[in-house]
Coordinates of C-alpha atoms in Angstrom, one line a residue:
M20 CA -127.0 158.5 -71.7
M21 CA -128.2 161.0 -69.0
N22 CA -131.2 158.9 -68.2
R23 CA -129.1 155.8 -67.8
L24 CA -126.7 157.6 -65.4
R25 CA -129.8 158.9 -63.5
N26 CA -131.0 155.3 -63.1
L27 CA -127.7 154.4 -61.5
D28 CA -128.2 156.9 -58.6
A29 CA -127.8 154.9 -55.3
Y30 CA -128.9 158.0 -53.3
P31 CA -132.5 158.8 -54.4
K32 CA -133.6 162.2 -53.1
I33 CA -136.8 162.7 -51.1
N34 CA -138.8 165.9 -51.2
E35 CA -138.3 168.0 -48.0
D36 CA -142.1 168.0 -47.5
F37 CA -141.9 164.4 -46.6
Y38 CA -139.2 164.9 -43.9
R39 CA -140.2 164.6 -40.3
R40 CA -137.8 165.9 -37.6
T41 CA -138.1 164.6 -34.0
L42 CA -136.5 165.6 -30.6
S43 CA -135.0 162.2 -30.3
G44 CA -133.4 162.5 -33.7
G45 CA -131.8 165.8 -32.8
V46 CA -130.4 164.4 -29.6
I47 CA -128.9 161.4 -31.4
T48 CA -127.5 163.6 -34.1
L49 CA -125.7 165.8 -31.5
A50 CA -124.4 162.8 -29.6
S51 CA -123.2 161.1 -32.8
S52 CA -121.4 164.3 -34.0
I53 CA -119.6 164.5 -30.7
V54 CA -118.5 160.9 -31.0
M55 CA -117.3 161.5 -34.6
L56 CA -115.2 164.4 -33.5
I57 CA -113.6 162.5 -30.6
L58 CA -112.8 159.5 -32.8
F59 CA -111.5 161.8 -35.6
F60 CA -109.1 163.7 -33.3
S61 CA -107.9 160.5 -31.7
E62 CA -107.1 159.1 -35.2
L63 CA -105.5 162.4 -36.2
Q64 CA -103.2 162.2 -33.1
L65 CA -102.2 158.7 -34.1
Y66 CA -101.4 159.9 -37.6
I67 CA -99.4 163.0 -36.5
H68 CA -97.3 161.1 -33.8
P69 CA -95.2 158.1 -34.7
V70 CA -96.2 154.7 -33.4
T71 CA -93.7 152.0 -32.3
E72 CA -93.8 148.5 -33.7
T73 CA -92.2 145.6 -31.9
Q74 CA -90.7 142.5 -33.5
L75 CA -88.9 139.5 -32.1
R76 CA -86.0 137.9 -33.9
V77 CA -83.2 135.5 -33.2
D78 CA -80.0 137.3 -32.2
T79 CA -77.4 136.2 -34.7
S80 CA -74.7 138.7 -33.8
R81 CA -71.2 137.4 -32.9
G82 CA -68.0 138.8 -31.5
E83 CA -69.6 142.0 -30.1
K84 CA -68.8 143.8 -26.9
L85 CA -71.3 144.5 -24.1
R86 CA -71.1 147.9 -22.3
I87 CA -72.2 148.0 -18.7
N88 CA -72.9 151.5 -17.3
F89 CA -73.1 151.6 -13.5
D90 CA -73.4 154.0 -10.6
V91 CA -73.3 152.2 -7.2
T92 CA -72.9 153.7 -3.7
F93 CA -71.6 151.8 -0.7
P94 CA -72.3 153.9 2.5
A95 CA -70.2 151.7 4.8
L96 CA -67.2 150.6 2.6
Q97 CA -64.3 153.0 2.0
C98 CA -63.0 153.5 -1.5
S99 CA -59.5 152.2 -0.8
I100 CA -60.7 148.7 -0.1
I101 CA -63.3 148.2 -2.9
S102 CA -62.1 146.5 -6.1
I103 CA -64.1 145.6 -9.2
D104 CA -63.6 142.3 -11.1
T105 CA -65.1 140.9 -14.2
M106 CA -65.1 137.4 -15.6
D107 CA -67.1 135.4 -18.2
I108 CA -67.7 131.8 -19.3
S109 CA -65.0 132.1 -22.0
G110 CA -62.4 132.3 -19.3
E111 CA -61.5 135.9 -19.7
R112 CA -61.1 137.8 -16.5
H113 CA -60.1 141.3 -15.4
L114 CA -59.2 141.8 -11.8
D115 CA -59.2 145.1 -9.9
V116 CA -60.4 147.0 -12.9
R117 CA -59.6 150.7 -12.8
H118 CA -59.9 152.0 -16.3
D119 CA -63.0 154.2 -17.0
I120 CA -64.0 153.8 -13.3
F121 CA -64.2 156.7 -10.9
K122 CA -64.4 156.6 -7.1
R123 CA -65.7 159.3 -4.8
R124 CA -65.3 159.2 -1.1
L125 CA -68.4 159.9 1.0
D126 CA -68.8 160.9 4.6
S127 CA -71.2 159.3 7.0
H128 CA -74.0 161.6 5.7
G129 CA -73.4 160.7 2.1
N130 CA -71.7 163.9 1.1
V131 CA -68.8 163.9 -1.3
I132 CA -65.4 164.4 0.4
E133 CA -63.0 166.4 -1.6
A134 CA -60.0 164.4 -2.8
K135 CA -56.7 165.3 -1.1
Q136 CA -53.8 166.2 -3.3
D137 CA -51.6 163.7 -1.4
G138 CA -53.7 160.7 -1.9
I139 CA -53.0 157.0 -2.0
G140 CA -50.6 156.1 -4.7
H141 CA -48.8 159.5 -4.6
T142 CA -45.2 158.6 -3.8
K143 CA -43.1 160.7 -1.5
I144 CA -39.4 160.5 -2.7
E145 CA -37.6 160.9 0.6
K146 CA -34.6 158.6 0.1
P147 CA -36.6 155.6 -0.8
L148 CA -35.2 152.1 -0.9
Q149 CA -33.5 151.2 -4.2
K150 CA -33.8 147.9 -5.9
H151 CA -30.2 147.1 -5.2
G152 CA -30.8 147.6 -1.5
G153 CA -29.3 151.0 -0.9
R154 CA -31.1 154.4 -0.4
L155 CA -31.7 156.7 -3.3
E156 CA -28.9 159.2 -3.8
H157 CA -29.3 162.6 -5.5
N158 CA -27.5 161.5 -8.7
E159 CA -29.5 158.2 -9.1
T160 CA -32.7 157.3 -10.9
Y161 CA -35.2 155.7 -8.6
C162 CA -36.0 152.1 -9.3
G163 CA -37.9 150.4 -6.5
S164 CA -37.9 146.7 -5.7
C165 CA -41.0 144.6 -6.5
F166 CA -39.9 142.3 -3.6
G167 CA -39.6 139.1 -5.7
A168 CA -42.6 139.8 -8.0
E169 CA -40.6 141.4 -10.8
P170 CA -41.8 140.2 -14.2
T171 CA -38.4 140.9 -15.7
D172 CA -34.9 141.6 -14.2
D173 CA -35.0 145.3 -15.1
A174 CA -38.6 145.9 -13.9
C175 CA -39.2 148.5 -11.2
C176 CA -42.0 149.1 -8.7
N177 CA -42.0 152.8 -7.7
S178 CA -45.2 152.9 -5.7
C179 CA -47.3 150.8 -3.4
D180 CA -49.9 150.2 -6.1
E181 CA -47.2 149.0 -8.5
V182 CA -46.0 146.5 -5.9
R183 CA -49.6 145.3 -5.2
E184 CA -50.2 144.9 -9.0
A185 CA -47.0 142.9 -9.4
Y186 CA -48.0 140.7 -6.5
R187 CA -51.5 140.3 -8.0
K188 CA -50.1 139.2 -11.4
K189 CA -47.9 136.7 -9.6
G190 CA -50.9 135.4 -7.7
W191 CA -49.4 136.3 -4.3
A192 CA -51.2 137.9 -1.4
L193 CA -49.7 141.1 0.1
S194 CA -50.3 140.2 3.7
D195 CA -48.0 142.8 5.3
P196 CA -47.8 146.1 3.5
E197 CA -45.9 147.7 6.3
S198 CA -42.9 145.6 5.3
I199 CA -43.0 147.1 1.8
D200 CA -40.9 150.3 1.6
Q201 CA -43.2 152.0 -0.9
C202 CA -46.3 151.3 1.1
K203 CA -44.7 152.4 4.3
R204 CA -43.5 155.7 2.9
E205 CA -46.9 156.4 1.3
G206 CA -48.6 155.6 4.6
F207 CA -50.9 153.2 2.7
V208 CA -52.2 151.3 5.7
Q209 CA -52.7 154.4 7.8
K210 CA -54.7 156.1 5.1
V211 CA -56.9 153.0 4.8
K212 CA -57.5 153.2 8.5
D213 CA -58.1 157.0 8.3
E214 CA -60.9 156.2 5.8
E215 CA -62.8 153.9 8.2
G216 CA -66.4 155.0 8.6
E217 CA -66.5 156.5 5.1
G218 CA -68.5 155.4 2.2
C219 CA -67.8 155.2 -1.5
N220 CA -69.5 156.0 -4.8
L221 CA -68.3 154.1 -7.9
H222 CA -69.4 155.1 -11.3
G223 CA -68.2 154.4 -14.8
F224 CA -68.5 151.6 -17.4
L225 CA -67.1 148.2 -18.2
E226 CA -66.7 146.7 -21.7
V227 CA -67.0 142.9 -21.6
N228 CA -67.5 140.1 -24.1
K229 CA -71.1 139.6 -25.2
V230 CA -71.3 136.2 -23.4
A231 CA -72.6 135.2 -20.0
G232 CA -70.5 136.3 -17.1
N233 CA -70.4 138.4 -13.9
F234 CA -68.9 141.5 -12.4
H235 CA -68.7 142.2 -8.7
F236 CA -67.7 144.7 -6.1
V237 CA -65.6 143.1 -3.3
P238 CA -63.5 144.4 -0.4
G239 CA -59.8 143.6 -0.9
Q240 CA -57.8 142.9 -4.0
S241 CA -58.3 139.9 -6.2
F242 CA -55.6 137.6 -7.6
H243 CA -55.6 134.5 -9.6
Q244 CA -53.6 131.3 -8.8
S245 CA -53.8 127.7 -10.0
G246 CA -57.1 128.3 -11.8
F247 CA -58.8 129.8 -8.7
Q248 CA -59.6 133.3 -7.7
F249 CA -58.7 134.6 -4.3
H250 CA -59.2 137.9 -2.5
D251 CA -56.5 139.5 -0.3
M252 CA -58.5 141.1 2.6
I253 CA -56.1 140.5 5.4
L254 CA -54.5 143.9 5.3
F255 CA -57.8 145.8 5.5
Q256 CA -60.1 144.5 8.2
Q257 CA -60.4 141.7 10.6
G258 CA -64.2 141.9 11.1
N259 CA -67.4 142.1 9.2
Y260 CA -67.9 143.9 6.0
N261 CA -71.1 145.9 5.6
I262 CA -72.1 145.6 2.0
S263 CA -75.2 147.7 2.2
H264 CA -75.5 149.5 -1.2
K265 CA -77.7 151.5 -3.5
V266 CA -77.7 151.0 -7.2
N267 CA -78.2 154.5 -8.6
R268 CA -78.0 153.3 -12.1
L269 CA -77.3 150.1 -14.0
A270 CA -77.7 149.9 -17.8
F271 CA -76.5 147.4 -20.4
G272 CA -75.9 149.8 -23.2
D273 CA -77.2 153.2 -24.3
F274 CA -80.5 154.8 -23.3
F275 CA -83.4 154.7 -25.8
P276 CA -87.0 155.9 -25.5
G277 CA -89.1 153.5 -23.5
V278 CA -86.4 151.5 -21.9
V279 CA -86.8 150.7 -18.2
N280 CA -83.9 149.7 -16.0
P281 CA -85.4 147.8 -13.1
L282 CA -82.4 148.3 -10.7
D283 CA -82.2 152.1 -10.9
G284 CA -82.7 153.5 -7.4
V285 CA -82.8 150.0 -5.7
Q286 CA -81.3 150.1 -2.2
W287 CA -80.4 147.2 0.1
H288 CA -79.4 147.4 3.8
Q289 CA -77.4 144.6 5.4
E290 CA -78.8 143.4 8.7
K291 CA -76.9 140.1 9.1
Q292 CA -73.2 139.4 9.2
N293 CA -70.9 138.9 6.2
G294 CA -72.6 137.6 3.1
V295 CA -72.9 137.9 -0.6
Y296 CA -75.7 139.8 -2.3
Q297 CA -76.3 138.4 -5.8
Y298 CA -78.3 139.8 -8.7
F299 CA -79.2 137.4 -11.5
I300 CA -79.8 139.3 -14.7
K301 CA -81.2 138.2 -18.0
V302 CA -80.1 140.6 -20.7
V303 CA -82.3 141.0 -23.8
P304 CA -80.6 142.6 -26.9
S305 CA -82.6 145.5 -28.3
I306 CA -82.5 147.6 -31.4
Y307 CA -84.4 150.9 -31.5
T308 CA -84.9 152.8 -34.8
D309 CA -86.6 156.2 -34.8
V310 CA -88.6 157.8 -37.6
H311 CA -85.4 159.4 -39.0
E312 CA -83.8 155.9 -39.3
N313 CA -81.3 156.5 -36.5
T314 CA -80.5 153.2 -34.9
I315 CA -79.5 152.6 -31.3
Q316 CA -78.2 149.1 -30.4
S317 CA -78.7 148.5 -26.7
N318 CA -80.2 146.0 -24.2
Q319 CA -83.0 145.6 -21.7
F320 CA -82.9 143.3 -18.7
S321 CA -84.9 141.6 -16.0
V322 CA -83.5 140.7 -12.6
T323 CA -83.9 138.6 -9.5
E324 CA -82.1 139.0 -6.2
H325 CA -80.6 136.7 -3.5
F326 CA -78.6 137.1 -0.3
Q327 CA -76.3 134.3 0.7
N328 CA -75.4 134.5 4.4
A329 CA -71.9 133.5 5.6
E330 CA -73.1 130.9 8.1
A331 CA -71.3 127.7 8.9
G332 CA -68.5 128.5 6.5
R333 CA -70.7 127.6 3.5
M334 CA -70.0 130.8 1.6
Q335 CA -67.6 130.0 -1.3
S336 CA -67.3 133.6 -2.5
P337 CA -65.9 136.6 -0.6
P338 CA -68.4 139.1 0.8
G339 CA -69.5 141.6 -1.8
V340 CA -72.1 142.4 -4.4
F341 CA -72.2 140.2 -7.4
F342 CA -74.0 140.8 -10.7
Y343 CA -74.5 137.6 -12.8
Y344 CA -75.7 138.2 -16.3
D345 CA -76.8 136.0 -19.1
L346 CA -78.0 136.9 -22.6
S347 CA -81.2 136.0 -24.2
P348 CA -81.0 134.4 -27.7
I349 CA -84.0 136.5 -28.8
K350 CA -83.6 140.2 -29.6
V351 CA -86.3 142.8 -29.6
I352 CA -86.6 145.3 -32.4
F353 CA -88.4 148.6 -31.8
E354 CA -89.2 150.6 -34.9
E355 CA -90.9 154.0 -35.0
R356 CA -93.0 154.9 -38.1
H357 CA -95.8 157.2 -39.1
V358 CA -99.2 155.9 -40.2
E359 CA -99.7 156.2 -44.0
F360 CA -102.1 158.8 -45.2
L361 CA -104.3 156.3 -47.0
H362 CA -104.6 154.3 -43.8
F363 CA -105.6 157.5 -42.0
L364 CA -108.2 158.3 -44.6
T365 CA -109.6 154.8 -44.5
N366 CA -110.0 155.0 -40.7
V367 CA -111.7 158.4 -40.9
C368 CA -114.2 157.2 -43.5
A369 CA -114.8 154.1 -41.3
I370 CA -115.4 156.4 -38.3
V371 CA -117.9 158.7 -40.2
G372 CA -119.7 155.9 -41.9
G373 CA -119.9 153.6 -38.9
V374 CA -121.1 156.3 -36.5
F375 CA -123.6 157.5 -39.0
T376 CA -125.0 154.0 -39.6
V377 CA -125.2 153.1 -36.0
S378 CA -126.9 156.4 -35.0
G379 CA -129.4 155.9 -37.9
I380 CA -130.3 152.4 -36.5
V381 CA -130.7 153.8 -33.0
D382 CA -132.8 156.7 -34.3
S383 CA -135.0 154.3 -36.3
F384 CA -135.5 152.0 -33.3
I385 CA -136.5 154.9 -31.1
Y386 CA -138.8 156.5 -33.7
H387 CA -140.7 153.3 -34.5
G388 CA -140.8 152.3 -30.8
Q389 CA -142.4 155.6 -30.0
R390 CA -144.9 155.3 -32.8
A391 CA -145.9 151.7 -31.7
I392 CA -146.4 152.8 -28.1
K393 CA -148.4 155.9 -29.2
K394 CA -150.6 153.7 -31.4
K395 CA -151.3 151.2 -28.6
M396 CA -152.2 154.1 -26.3
E397 CA -154.7 155.5 -28.9
I398 CA -156.3 152.0 -29.3
G399 CA -156.6 151.7 -25.5
K400 CA -158.5 155.0 -25.4
F401 CA -161.0 153.9 -28.0
N402 CA -161.7 150.7 -26.1

């Protein structure tokens, strides 16, 4: 049995007296050892750190919401005249969105102006006009008129903003706020004029249906009438609107490792007259799963830009910045995972065996080449 096992030995041993060591062999051995170490540590790093695999699948989700996080600065438009609207292809629209949106006034140098305690929308009760036509007495409850825009007979509008909102819901334009008692008492128009020359930073988020649509920043207040959308800008300015802006941040969903938002830090300066700056965005649903199986459902996007100048009355939209987004039917799945130990062991064996074999071939080629050259030189001497 022992002899049979000895005959199966695939690695026959050679007596050390028959070994011949060369300088070229020593150099090749040193170089191959260094290569082995480099490849081994490279494979070890891949084994220790997780790798991210990418898959593409059809997006079959339905009825979900899309969260849009934004931070946009307008250096030449004051906060009191900027409104945010959203609409989508399903017909749902939200005009003059204010929920979860914050505005910060900026001076001409881009510094934040501290908000005054007596701001726009803060009503001063100094014998205001009652709904029935008389002035407020000390023993009465204030109920201001909506000036014909009351949704019900007992509705009240106690501030300028409430009157504007009632007009907007009716689809009416508030062309003369000085004739509105609430706006006159609050000094609404005067405060808008006082903010001329200021800028505005808007940040927050919108939650919209996960269908194609758009959201936009426009001067004035939007209202809907007879299936069309209009913007009431008469009470603000009678000239051009400078829609220069900087997109500090724009993301469709939560952050996840590796995501790149191409509009972050993008700035555009208006050189021509009134116009519409448009961003056309393709949103790609993405799912990221880390090694601990924590899942983040978010989105990536690509974007193109276009400026439409208001020449010859061809501009159908009001001046502003519009973001048109559409969703890709394909979603990208990122999954972090560690390399299996057997896979790591297989690669290490392949590295050692491969480098050893290649270095042996190189050493053999150099050794036999040197011997052949030496033999030819000896034959030449004898001749």
